[in-house]
Coordinates of N, CA and C in Angstrom, one line a residue:
Chain G
S1 N 0.9 -1.2 0.0 CA 0.0 0.0 0.0 C 0.9 1.2 0.0
Q2 N 0.4 2.3 -0.6 CA 1.2 3.5 -0.7 C 1.2 4.2 0.6
Q3 N 2.4 4.6 1.0 CA 2.6 5.2 2.3 C 2.4 6.7 2.2
G4 N 3.1 7.4 1.2 CA 3.2 8.8 1.2 C 2.3 9.4 0.1
E5 N 1.8 10.6 0.4 CA 1.1 11.4 -0.6 C 1.7 12.8 -0.6
E6 N 1.9 13.3 -1.8 CA 2.6 14.5 -1.9 C 1.7 15.6 -2.5
D7 N 2.0 16.8 -2.1 CA 1.2 17.9 -2.5 C 2.1 19.1 -2.7
P8 N 2.0 19.9 -3.8 CA 1.1 19.6 -4.9 C 1.6 18.5 -5.8
Q9 N 0.9 18.0 -6.7 CA 1.3 17.1 -7.7 C 2.2 17.7 -8.7
A10 N 2.0 19.0 -9.0 CA 2.8 19.8 -9.9 C 2.9 21.2 -9.4
L11 N 4.1 21.8 -9.6 CA 4.3 23.2 -9.1 C 5.2 23.9 -10.2
S12 N 4.8 25.0 -10.6 CA 5.5 25.8 -11.5 C 5.8 27.2 -11.0
I13 N 7.1 27.6 -10.9 CA 7.4 28.9 -10.3 C 8.5 29.5 -11.1
Q14 N 8.7 30.8 -10.8 CA 9.8 31.5 -11.5 C 11.1 31.3 -10.8
E15 N 12.2 31.4 -11.6 CA 13.5 31.2 -11.1 C 13.8 32.3 -10.0
G16 N 14.4 31.8 -8.9 CA 14.6 32.7 -7.8 C 13.6 32.6 -6.7
E17 N 12.4 32.1 -7.0 CA 11.4 32.0 -6.0 C 11.7 30.7 -5.2
N18 N 11.0 30.6 -4.1 CA 11.1 29.4 -3.2 C 10.1 28.4 -3.6
A19 N 10.4 27.2 -3.5 CA 9.4 26.1 -3.8 C 9.2 25.2 -2.6
T20 N 8.0 25.0 -2.2 CA 7.7 24.2 -1.1 C 6.8 23.0 -1.5
M21 N 7.2 21.8 -1.1 CA 6.5 20.6 -1.4 C 6.2 19.9 -0.1
N22 N 5.0 19.3 0.0 CA 4.6 18.6 1.2 C 4.4 17.1 1.0
C23 N 4.6 16.4 2.1 CA 4.4 14.9 2.0 C 3.7 14.5 3.3
S24 N 2.7 13.6 3.1 CA 2.1 13.0 4.3 C 2.2 11.5 4.2
Y25 N 2.2 10.9 5.4 CA 2.4 9.4 5.4 C 1.5 8.9 6.5
K26 N 1.4 7.6 6.5 CA 0.3 6.9 7.3 C 0.8 6.2 8.6
T27 N 2.0 5.5 8.5 CA 2.4 4.7 9.6 C 3.6 5.4 10.3
S28 N 4.0 4.7 11.4 CA 5.2 5.2 12.1 C 6.5 4.9 11.2
I29 N 7.5 5.7 11.3 CA 8.7 5.6 10.5 C 10.0 5.7 11.3
N30 N 11.0 5.3 10.7 CA 12.4 5.5 11.2 C 13.0 6.7 10.7
N31 N 12.8 7.0 9.4 CA 13.3 8.2 8.8 C 12.5 8.6 7.6
L32 N 12.6 9.8 7.2 CA 12.0 10.2 5.9 C 13.1 10.8 5.0
Q33 N 13.0 10.5 3.8 CA 14.0 10.9 2.8 C 13.3 11.6 1.7
W34 N 14.1 12.5 1.0 CA 13.6 13.2 -0.2 C 14.6 12.9 -1.3
Y35 N 14.0 12.6 -2.5 CA 14.8 12.2 -3.6 C 14.4 13.1 -4.8
R36 N 15.3 13.3 -5.7 CA 15.0 14.0 -6.9 C 15.2 13.1 -8.1
Q37 N 14.3 13.3 -9.1 CA 14.4 12.5 -10.3 C 14.3 13.4 -11.5
N38 N 15.4 13.5 -12.2 CA 15.4 14.3 -13.5 C 14.8 13.4 -14.6
S39 N 14.2 14.1 -15.6 CA 13.5 13.3 -16.6 C 14.3 12.2 -17.2
G40 N 13.8 11.0 -17.2 CA 14.5 9.9 -17.8 C 15.7 9.4 -17.1
R41 N 15.8 9.8 -15.8 CA 17.0 9.4 -15.0 C 16.5 8.6 -13.8
G42 N 17.5 8.1 -13.0 CA 17.2 7.5 -11.8 C 17.0 8.5 -10.6
L43 N 16.8 8.0 -9.5 CA 16.6 8.8 -8.3 C 17.9 9.1 -7.6
V44 N 18.0 10.4 -7.2 CA 19.1 10.8 -6.4 C 18.7 11.3 -5.1
H45 N 19.4 10.8 -4.1 CA 19.0 11.2 -2.7 C 19.4 12.6 -2.4
L46 N 18.5 13.4 -1.8 CA 18.8 14.8 -1.4 C 19.1 15.0 0.0
I47 N 18.2 14.5 0.9 CA 18.3 14.8 2.3 C 17.5 13.7 3.1
L48 N 18.0 13.5 4.3 CA 17.3 12.5 5.2 C 17.1 13.1 6.5
I49 N 15.9 12.9 7.1 CA 15.6 13.4 8.4 C 15.1 12.3 9.3
R50 N 15.7 12.1 10.4 CA 15.3 11.0 11.3 C 14.0 11.3 12.0
S51 N 13.4 10.3 12.5 CA 12.1 10.5 13.2 C 12.2 11.3 14.4
N52 N 13.4 11.4 15.0 CA 13.5 12.3 16.2 C 14.0 13.7 15.9
E53 N 14.1 14.0 14.7 CA 14.5 15.3 14.3 C 13.3 16.1 13.8
R54 N 13.4 17.4 13.9 CA 12.2 18.3 13.4 C 12.6 19.1 12.2
E55 N 13.8 19.4 12.0 CA 14.2 20.3 10.9 C 15.7 19.9 10.5
K56 N 15.9 20.0 9.2 CA 17.3 19.8 8.8 C 17.6 20.6 7.5
H57 N 18.8 21.1 7.4 CA 19.2 21.9 6.3 C 20.3 21.3 5.5
S58 N 20.3 21.5 4.2 CA 21.4 21.1 3.4 C 21.5 22.1 2.2
G59 N 22.4 23.0 2.2 CA 22.5 24.0 1.2 C 21.3 24.8 1.0
R60 N 20.6 24.8 -0.1 CA 19.4 25.5 -0.3 C 18.1 24.7 0.1
L61 N 18.3 23.5 0.6 CA 17.2 22.6 1.0 C 17.0 22.8 2.5
R62 N 15.7 22.8 2.8 CA 15.3 22.7 4.2 C 14.1 21.7 4.3
V63 N 14.3 20.8 5.2 CA 13.3 19.8 5.4 C 12.7 19.9 6.8
T64 N 11.4 19.8 7.0 CA 10.8 19.7 8.3 C 10.1 18.4 8.4
L65 N 9.9 17.9 9.7 CA 9.2 16.7 9.9 C 8.3 16.9 11.2
D66 N 7.1 16.6 11.0 CA 6.1 16.6 12.1 C 5.5 15.3 12.3
T67 N 6.1 14.5 13.2 CA 5.6 13.1 13.4 C 4.2 13.0 14.0
S68 N 3.8 14.1 14.7 CA 2.5 14.1 15.3 C 1.4 14.2 14.2
K69 N 1.8 14.9 13.1 CA 0.9 15.1 12.0 C 1.2 14.2 10.8
K70 N 2.3 13.4 11.0 CA 2.7 12.5 10.0 C 2.9 13.3 8.6
S71 N 3.7 14.3 8.7 CA 3.9 15.1 7.5 C 5.3 15.7 7.5
S72 N 5.7 16.0 6.3 CA 7.1 16.6 6.1 C 6.9 17.6 5.0
S73 N 7.9 18.6 5.0 CA 7.9 19.5 3.8 C 9.3 19.7 3.4
L74 N 9.5 20.0 2.1 CA 10.8 20.2 1.5 C 10.7 21.6 0.9
L75 N 11.6 22.5 1.4 CA 11.7 23.8 0.8 C 13.0 24.0 0.1
I76 N 12.9 24.4 -1.2 CA 14.0 24.8 -2.0 C 14.1 26.3 -2.1
T77 N 15.1 26.9 -1.6 CA 15.2 28.4 -1.7 C 15.9 28.8 -2.9
A78 N 15.6 30.0 -3.4 CA 16.3 30.6 -4.5 C 16.4 29.6 -5.7
S79 N 15.3 29.2 -6.2 CA 15.2 28.1 -7.1 C 16.0 28.5 -8.4
R80 N 16.5 27.4 -9.1 CA 17.2 27.6 -10.3 C 16.6 26.7 -11.4
A81 N 16.8 27.0 -12.6 CA 16.3 26.2 -13.7 C 16.7 24.7 -13.6
A82 N 17.9 24.5 -13.1 CA 18.4 23.1 -12.9 C 17.7 22.4 -11.8
D83 N 16.9 23.0 -11.0 CA 16.1 22.4 -10.0 C 14.8 21.7 -10.6
T84 N 14.5 22.0 -11.9 CA 13.4 21.3 -12.5 C 13.6 19.8 -12.5
A85 N 12.6 19.2 -11.9 CA 12.7 17.7 -11.7 C 11.4 17.3 -11.0
S86 N 11.3 16.0 -10.8 CA 10.3 15.4 -9.9 C 10.9 15.1 -8.5
Y87 N 10.2 15.5 -7.5 CA 10.7 15.3 -6.1 C 9.8 14.3 -5.4
F88 N 10.4 13.3 -4.7 CA 9.7 12.3 -4.0 C 10.1 12.2 -2.6
C89 N 9.1 12.1 -1.7 CA 9.5 11.7 -0.3 C 9.4 10.2 -0.2
A90 N 10.2 9.7 0.7 CA 10.2 8.2 0.9 C 10.3 8.0 2.4
T91 N 9.5 7.1 2.9 CA 9.6 6.8 4.4 C 10.3 5.4 4.6
L92 N 11.1 5.3 5.5 CA 11.8 4.1 5.9 C 11.2 3.5 7.1
L93 N 10.8 2.3 7.1 CA 10.3 1.6 8.2 C 11.2 0.3 8.4
I94 N 11.8 0.2 9.6 CA 12.5 -1.0 9.9 C 11.8 -1.7 11.0
Q95 N 11.0 -2.7 10.6 CA 10.3 -3.4 11.6 C 10.2 -4.9 11.2
G96 N 11.4 -5.6 11.5 CA 11.5 -6.9 10.9 C 12.1 -6.7 9.5
A97 N 11.2 -6.4 8.6 CA 11.7 -6.1 7.2 C 12.0 -4.6 7.0
Q98 N 13.0 -4.3 6.2 CA 13.3 -2.9 5.9 C 12.6 -2.5 4.7
K99 N 11.8 -1.4 4.8 CA 10.9 -1.1 3.7 C 11.0 0.4 3.4
L100 N 11.4 0.8 2.2 CA 11.4 2.2 1.8 C 10.3 2.5 0.8
V101 N 9.3 3.3 1.2 CA 8.1 3.5 0.5 C 8.0 4.9 0.0
F102 N 7.7 5.1 -1.3 CA 7.7 6.4 -1.9 C 6.3 7.0 -2.0
G103 N 6.3 8.4 -1.9 CA 5.1 9.1 -2.2 C 4.9 9.2 -3.7
Q104 N 3.9 10.0 -4.1 CA 3.5 10.0 -5.5 C 4.4 11.0 -6.3
G105 N 5.1 11.9 -5.6 CA 6.0 12.8 -6.3 C 5.3 14.2 -6.6
T106 N 6.2 15.2 -6.7 CA 5.8 16.5 -7.1 C 6.6 16.9 -8.3
R107 N 6.0 17.3 -9.4 CA 6.7 17.7 -10.6 C 7.0 19.2 -10.4
L108 N 8.2 19.6 -10.3 CA 8.6 21.0 -10.1 C 9.2 21.5 -11.4
T109 N 8.6 22.6 -11.9 CA 9.1 23.3 -13.1 C 9.6 24.7 -12.7
I110 N 10.8 25.0 -13.0 CA 11.3 26.4 -12.7 C 11.5 27.1 -14.0
N111 N 10.7 28.2 -14.1 CA 10.7 29.0 -15.4 C 11.8 30.1 -15.3
P112 N 12.6 30.1 -16.4 CA 13.7 31.1 -16.4 C 13.1 32.6 -16.5
Chain S
D1 N 33.2 4.7 -10.9 CA 32.5 3.4 -10.7 C 31.1 3.6 -10.4
T2 N 30.2 2.9 -11.1 CA 28.8 3.0 -10.9 C 28.4 2.2 -9.6
A3 N 27.7 2.8 -8.7 CA 27.4 2.1 -7.5 C 26.3 1.0 -7.7
V4 N 25.2 1.4 -8.4 CA 24.2 0.4 -8.7 C 24.0 0.4 -10.2
S5 N 24.2 -0.7 -10.8 CA 24.1 -0.7 -12.3 C 23.0 -1.7 -12.7
Q6 N 22.2 -1.3 -13.7 CA 21.2 -2.2 -14.2 C 21.4 -2.4 -15.7
T7 N 21.1 -3.6 -16.2 CA 21.1 -3.8 -17.6 C 20.0 -4.7 -18.0
P8 N 19.3 -4.5 -19.2 CA 19.7 -3.4 -20.1 C 19.0 -2.1 -19.6
K9 N 19.4 -1.0 -20.3 CA 18.7 0.3 -20.0 C 17.4 0.4 -20.7
Y10 N 17.3 -0.2 -21.9 CA 16.0 -0.2 -22.6 C 15.7 -1.6 -23.0
L11 N 14.5 -2.0 -23.0 CA 14.1 -3.4 -23.4 C 12.7 -3.3 -24.1
V12 N 12.7 -3.7 -25.3 CA 11.4 -3.7 -26.1 C 11.2 -5.1 -26.5
T13 N 10.0 -5.6 -26.2 CA 9.7 -7.0 -26.4 C 8.2 -7.2 -26.7
Q14 N 7.9 -8.4 -27.2 CA 6.5 -8.7 -27.5 C 5.8 -9.4 -26.4
M15 N 4.5 -9.2 -26.4 CA 3.7 -9.9 -25.3 C 4.0 -11.4 -25.4
G16 N 4.0 -11.9 -24.2 CA 4.2 -13.4 -24.1 C 5.6 -13.8 -23.9
N17 N 6.5 -12.9 -24.2 CA 7.9 -13.3 -24.1 C 8.4 -13.3 -22.6
D18 N 9.5 -13.9 -22.4 CA 10.2 -13.9 -21.0 C 11.4 -13.1 -21.1
K19 N 11.6 -12.2 -20.1 CA 12.8 -11.4 -20.2 C 13.4 -11.2 -18.8
S20 N 14.7 -10.8 -18.7 CA 15.3 -10.6 -17.4 C 16.0 -9.3 -17.4
I21 N 16.0 -8.7 -16.2 CA 16.8 -7.4 -16.0 C 17.8 -7.7 -14.9
K22 N 19.0 -7.3 -15.1 CA 20.0 -7.6 -14.1 C 20.4 -6.3 -13.3
C23 N 20.8 -6.6 -12.0 CA 21.1 -5.5 -11.2 C 22.3 -5.9 -10.3
E24 N 23.3 -5.0 -10.2 CA 24.5 -5.3 -9.4 C 24.8 -4.0 -8.6
Q25 N 25.2 -4.2 -7.4 CA 25.7 -3.1 -6.6 C 27.1 -3.4 -6.0
N26 N 27.9 -2.4 -6.0 CA 29.3 -2.6 -5.5 C 29.5 -1.8 -4.2
L27 N 28.4 -1.6 -3.4 CA 28.5 -0.8 -2.2 C 28.6 -1.7 -1.0
G28 N 28.5 -3.0 -1.1 CA 28.5 -3.8 0.0 C 27.3 -3.8 0.9
H29 N 26.2 -3.4 0.3 CA 24.9 -3.3 1.0 C 24.3 -4.7 1.1
D30 N 23.5 -4.8 2.2 CA 22.8 -6.1 2.4 C 21.4 -6.1 1.8
T31 N 20.8 -4.9 1.7 CA 19.4 -4.9 1.3 C 19.3 -4.4 -0.2
M32 N 18.5 -5.0 -1.0 CA 18.3 -4.6 -2.3 C 16.8 -4.6 -2.6
Y33 N 16.4 -3.7 -3.5 CA 15.0 -3.5 -3.8 C 14.8 -3.6 -5.3
W34 N 13.5 -3.9 -5.7 CA 13.1 -3.6 -7.1 C 11.8 -2.7 -6.9
Y35 N 11.8 -1.7 -7.8 CA 10.6 -0.8 -7.8 C 10.1 -0.7 -9.3
K36 N 8.8 -0.5 -9.4 CA 8.2 -0.3 -10.7 C 7.7 1.2 -10.7
Q37 N 8.1 1.9 -11.8 CA 7.5 3.3 -11.9 C 6.7 3.3 -13.2
D38 N 5.4 3.6 -12.9 CA 4.4 3.6 -14.1 C 4.5 4.9 -14.8
S39 N 3.6 5.0 -15.8 CA 3.6 6.2 -16.6 C 3.2 7.5 -15.9
K40 N 2.6 7.4 -14.7 CA 2.3 8.5 -13.9 C 3.4 8.8 -12.9
K41 N 4.5 8.2 -13.0 CA 5.7 8.4 -12.2 C 5.5 7.8 -10.8
F42 N 4.5 7.0 -10.6 CA 4.3 6.4 -9.3 C 5.3 5.3 -9.1
L43 N 6.1 5.3 -8.0 CA 7.1 4.3 -7.7 C 6.5 3.3 -6.7
K44 N 6.4 2.1 -7.1 CA 5.8 1.1 -6.3 C 6.9 0.0 -5.9
I45 N 7.0 -0.2 -4.6 CA 8.0 -1.2 -4.3 C 7.4 -2.6 -4.7
M46 N 8.3 -3.4 -5.2 CA 7.9 -4.8 -5.7 C 8.5 -5.8 -4.7
F47 N 9.8 -5.8 -4.5 CA 10.5 -6.8 -3.7 C 11.6 -6.1 -2.9
S48 N 11.9 -6.7 -1.8 CA 13.0 -6.4 -1.0 C 13.7 -7.6 -0.6
Y49 N 15.1 -7.6 -0.7 CA 15.9 -8.7 -0.4 C 16.9 -8.3 0.7
N50 N 17.2 -9.2 1.6 CA 18.2 -8.9 2.6 C 19.1 -10.1 2.6
N51 N 20.4 -9.9 2.3 CA 21.4 -11.0 2.3 C 20.9 -12.2 1.5
K52 N 20.4 -12.0 0.3 CA 19.9 -13.0 -0.7 C 18.6 -13.6 -0.3
E53 N 18.0 -13.1 0.8 CA 16.7 -13.7 1.2 C 15.6 -12.7 0.9
L54 N 14.5 -13.3 0.3 CA 13.3 -12.4 0.0 C 12.7 -12.0 1.3
I55 N 12.5 -10.8 1.5 CA 11.9 -10.2 2.7 C 10.5 -9.7 2.5
I56 N 10.4 -9.0 1.4 CA 9.1 -8.3 1.0 C 8.7 -8.7 -0.4
N57 N 7.4 -9.1 -0.5 CA 6.9 -9.3 -1.9 C 5.5 -8.6 -1.8
E58 N 5.5 -7.4 -2.5 CA 4.3 -6.6 -2.4 C 3.2 -7.0 -3.4
T59 N 2.7 -8.2 -3.2 CA 1.6 -8.8 -4.0 C 1.9 -8.6 -5.5
V60 N 3.1 -9.0 -5.9 CA 3.5 -8.9 -7.3 C 3.1 -10.3 -7.9
P61 N 2.5 -10.3 -9.1 CA 2.2 -11.5 -9.8 C 3.3 -12.5 -9.8
N62 N 2.9 -13.8 -9.9 CA 3.9 -14.8 -9.9 C 4.8 -14.8 -11.1
R63 N 4.4 -14.1 -12.1 CA 5.2 -14.0 -13.4 C 6.5 -13.3 -13.1
F64 N 6.5 -12.5 -12.0 CA 7.8 -11.8 -11.7 C 8.5 -12.7 -10.6
S65 N 9.8 -13.0 -11.0 CA 10.5 -13.8 -10.1 C 11.9 -13.2 -9.9
P66 N 12.2 -12.6 -8.7 CA 13.5 -12.1 -8.4 C 14.4 -13.2 -8.1
K67 N 15.7 -13.0 -8.3 CA 16.7 -14.0 -8.0 C 17.9 -13.3 -7.5
S68 N 18.5 -13.7 -6.4 CA 19.6 -13.1 -5.8 C 20.7 -14.2 -5.6
P69 N 21.6 -14.3 -6.6 CA 22.7 -15.3 -6.5 C 23.7 -15.0 -5.4
D70 N 23.9 -13.7 -5.1 CA 24.7 -13.3 -4.0 C 24.2 -11.9 -3.6
K71 N 24.7 -11.4 -2.5 CA 24.1 -10.2 -2.0 C 24.4 -8.9 -2.8
A72 N 25.3 -9.1 -3.8 CA 25.6 -7.9 -4.7 C 24.7 -7.9 -5.9
H73 N 24.0 -8.9 -6.1 CA 23.1 -9.0 -7.3 C 21.7 -9.4 -7.0
L74 N 20.8 -8.7 -7.7 CA 19.4 -9.0 -7.6 C 18.8 -8.8 -9.0
N75 N 18.5 -10.0 -9.6 CA 18.0 -10.0 -11.0 C 16.4 -10.1 -10.9
L76 N 15.8 -9.6 -12.0 CA 14.3 -9.7 -12.1 C 14.0 -10.4 -13.4
H77 N 13.3 -11.6 -13.2 CA 12.9 -12.3 -14.4 C 11.4 -12.2 -14.5
I78 N 10.9 -11.9 -15.7 CA 9.5 -11.7 -15.9 C 9.0 -12.7 -17.0
N79 N 8.1 -13.5 -16.7 CA 7.5 -14.5 -17.6 C 6.2 -14.0 -18.3
S80 N 6.0 -14.4 -19.5 CA 4.7 -14.1 -20.1 C 4.4 -12.7 -20.0
L81 N 5.2 -11.9 -20.6 CA 5.0 -10.4 -20.5 C 3.7 -9.9 -21.0
E82 N 3.1 -9.0 -20.3 CA 1.9 -8.4 -20.7 C 2.1 -6.9 -20.9
L83 N 1.1 -6.3 -21.7 CA 1.2 -4.9 -22.0 C 1.3 -4.0 -20.7
G84 N 0.6 -4.4 -19.7 CA 0.6 -3.6 -18.4 C 2.0 -3.7 -17.7
D85 N 2.9 -4.5 -18.2 CA 4.2 -4.6 -17.5 C 5.1 -3.5 -18.0
S86 N 4.7 -2.8 -19.1 CA 5.4 -1.7 -19.6 C 5.6 -0.6 -18.5
A87 N 6.8 -0.3 -18.2 CA 7.1 0.7 -17.1 C 8.6 0.8 -17.0
V88 N 9.1 1.6 -16.1 CA 10.5 1.7 -15.8 C 10.8 1.0 -14.5
Y89 N 11.7 0.1 -14.5 CA 12.0 -0.7 -13.3 C 13.3 -0.2 -12.7
F90 N 13.3 0.0 -11.4 CA 14.5 0.5 -10.8 C 14.9 -0.5 -9.7
C91 N 16.2 -0.7 -9.7 CA 16.9 -1.5 -8.7 C 17.5 -0.5 -7.7
A92 N 17.5 -0.8 -6.4 CA 18.2 0.0 -5.4 C 18.8 -0.8 -4.3
S93 N 19.8 -0.3 -3.6 CA 20.4 -1.0 -2.5 C 20.5 0.0 -1.4
A94 N 20.6 -0.6 -0.2 CA 20.8 0.2 1.0 C 21.4 -0.7 2.1
P95 N 22.1 -0.1 3.1 CA 22.6 -0.9 4.2 C 21.5 -1.3 5.0
S96 N 21.5 -2.5 5.6 CA 20.3 -2.9 6.3 C 20.4 -2.5 7.8
G97 N 19.3 -2.3 8.4 CA 19.3 -1.9 9.8 C 19.8 -0.6 10.2
R98 N 20.0 0.3 9.2 CA 20.6 1.6 9.4 C 19.5 2.7 9.3
W99 N 19.3 3.5 10.2 CA 18.3 4.6 10.2 C 18.8 5.9 9.6
D100 N 20.1 5.9 9.3 CA 20.6 7.2 8.9 C 21.3 7.2 7.5
T101 N 21.0 6.3 6.7 CA 21.6 6.3 5.4 C 20.5 6.1 4.3
E102 N 20.8 6.6 3.1 CA 19.8 6.6 2.0 C 20.0 5.3 1.2
A103 N 19.1 5.2 0.3 CA 19.2 4.1 -0.8 C 19.8 4.7 -2.0
F104 N 20.5 3.8 -2.7 CA 21.1 4.2 -4.0 C 20.4 3.4 -5.1
F105 N 20.1 4.2 -6.1 CA 19.3 3.7 -7.2 C 20.1 3.5 -8.5
G106 N 19.8 2.5 -9.3 CA 20.3 2.3 -10.6 C 19.6 3.3 -11.5
Q107 N 20.0 3.3 -12.8 CA 19.5 4.3 -13.7 C 18.2 3.9 -14.3
G108 N 17.7 2.7 -14.0 CA 16.4 2.3 -14.5 C 16.5 1.5 -15.8
T109 N 15.5 0.6 -16.0 CA 15.3 -0.1 -17.2 C 13.9 0.2 -17.7
R110 N 13.9 0.8 -18.9 CA 12.6 1.1 -19.5 C 12.1 -0.1 -20.3
L111 N 11.1 -0.8 -19.8 CA 10.5 -2.0 -20.5 C 9.3 -1.6 -21.3
T112 N 9.3 -1.9 -22.5 CA 8.1 -1.6 -23.4 C 7.7 -3.0 -23.9
V113 N 6.4 -3.3 -23.7 CA 5.9 -4.5 -24.2 C 4.9 -4.2 -25.3
V114 N 5.1 -4.8 -26.4 CA 4.3 -4.4 -27.6 C 3.5 -5.6 -28.1

């Protein structure tokens, strides 16, 4: 069953603006990860936040995690045309079996 | 050096055929996955292996049979291919039991069944 749902499904903004994507999930998790997928390519890991963390930064990326609401957000500041891609959240659950389950993804388009 | 490599990158075949996709990782990871990405970009987990042992089978039809000859390889064999099997298949690996590391993905295999 699908764990994560992302919102919005598509986002189009102007270069230089900030982009915010949200992810909700259903079960308890060990960590939540964000990945980027450029068109026709594989997934690249961006950032990981553990279940006991609330916020994490990496360069222009800021991730928040609210385990009480079972939600996370990814903020990309000062967007660039090269940020155009699909972004996926993924939740890791280690409970006997190790399972990494993806959300539906947000298609981000940065207009020059 | 490619961490997770899949072959072939593209596969076009007729309905009813049997085909295999190979995956190899040189990261020393214990856990490997197969995912299916459909035309709407939805990534669905299919299988998870840990040290050559099948751990998760997400209600995948029996026509799909993963095989792990050793922990560095996880191949996917598909029998009697159907039109609905057309998708991009991704292999991934990750260290097992670790809460603080990500998964590494192959570049994907685009399967087209005609």
